[in-house]
Amino acid sequence: MLNIVFAAAQSLTVEEVNIALAVAPYGDDSGDGSPERHPGRRTKLTTDDVEYGLVYPLENHLKHVCGLFIRTIKKKVYPVHETAREFLFALKTSAVEIKRSTIPLLGPPHESQLHHFQHNFSLVNANTLLLNICVAFLSCLAKPSKTSPPGEVSPETEPFRSALSWTIHYHRTKRLLEKRENRYYQNLCHPLLPGFDCWMQELWDPNHTMAKNQVSHPPGAPDDIQDYYIEYFNLETHSSSSYGAGLDNKHDSAISDFESCEDEPSDASETSLN
């Protein structure tokens, strides 16, 4: 849970953390939190599964599991202080440390046990997990459920904004991707994929000011539209675009040093919320 909160592209709401935790068993395909990915498990997820995994009241669960490290302000979850991130995440992470860095946190650590958690989290793993959570959620939109038709989110899962952040986490872990796996992410940009219109609408109209299916795409055949978005999001290993180049410059160094992606508030107590 801590790695989800600390590595999020932006501060998550309580509802978003709840949904992320419900998707996490399907997003963490390796089973040990390592950067290895096996997309097969994602294809089994439905919005019914997500709703079944939601925890209420989550605020109490958050306090019990990570009360020493996070703070909830106006329904948003923040690291209690930037020093908490520095304490938990290693500045430099070796390949061996990446494999063993994810540790279960089933209860609040006692003060005498805190040294066991120091530098035991990897930012690489955290972004890998968040990428897989986002993509697993987007992929489940292609499946029918009891509460929503294919291509649509259910009312309980609507708050999750994976469309806004999955490409950010993609570029933060891009160096770990294999070419065969990259195709999986590119397929999310195909207009014939159920759920494409849904996540594109969320991307371009996050405040929901437009009617559904009103987002316009470049003219052309479905494959041409996919190629446009692959280039736009820089999902090709050697391609470049204004969007992707900016992400690469901003996030590539996050693989070895967490300081390059400190975009969370440095102190939750000093954060002003609208």
Short mmCIF file of N, CA and C in Angstrom, two decimals, residues 163 195-206 215:
data_model
loop_
_atom_site.label_atom_id
_atom_site.label_comp_id
_atom_site.label_asym_id
_atom_site.label_seq_id
_atom_site.Cartn_x
_atom_site.Cartn_y
_atom_site.Cartn_z
N ALA A 163 -6.49 6.44 -16.58
CA ALA A 163 -6.23 6.99 -17.90
C ALA A 163 -5.29 8.17 -17.85
N GLY A 195 -13.49 -0.09 -24.38
CA GLY A 195 -12.92 0.71 -23.31
C GLY A 195 -12.03 1.84 -23.80
N PHE A 196 -11.66 1.81 -25.09
CA PHE A 196 -10.81 2.87 -25.65
C PHE A 196 -11.48 4.24 -25.52
N ASP A 197 -12.75 4.31 -25.95
CA ASP A 197 -13.45 5.59 -25.86
C ASP A 197 -13.59 6.06 -24.42
N CYS A 198 -13.77 5.09 -23.51
CA CYS A 198 -13.95 5.44 -22.10
C CYS A 198 -12.69 6.06 -21.52
N TRP A 199 -11.52 5.43 -21.75
CA TRP A 199 -10.32 5.98 -21.13
C TRP A 199 -9.82 7.21 -21.86
N MET A 200 -10.09 7.30 -23.17
CA MET A 200 -9.74 8.52 -23.88
C MET A 200 -10.59 9.70 -23.40
N GLN A 201 -11.86 9.44 -23.14
CA GLN A 201 -12.73 10.49 -22.62
C GLN A 201 -12.21 10.99 -21.27
N GLU A 202 -11.78 10.04 -20.43
CA GLU A 202 -11.26 10.42 -19.12
C GLU A 202 -9.96 11.20 -19.26
N LEU A 203 -9.15 10.85 -20.25
CA LEU A 203 -7.87 11.53 -20.46
C LEU A 203 -8.08 12.98 -20.91
N TRP A 204 -8.95 13.17 -21.90
CA TRP A 204 -9.11 14.50 -22.49
C TRP A 204 -10.16 15.34 -21.77
N ASP A 205 -11.02 14.70 -21.01
CA ASP A 205 -12.08 15.45 -20.32
C ASP A 205 -12.22 14.96 -18.88
N PRO A 206 -11.17 15.13 -18.07
CA PRO A 206 -11.20 14.59 -16.71
C PRO A 206 -12.24 15.24 -15.81
N VAL A 215 -15.29 12.92 -27.71
CA VAL A 215 -13.87 13.19 -27.95
C VAL A 215 -13.56 12.87 -29.41
#
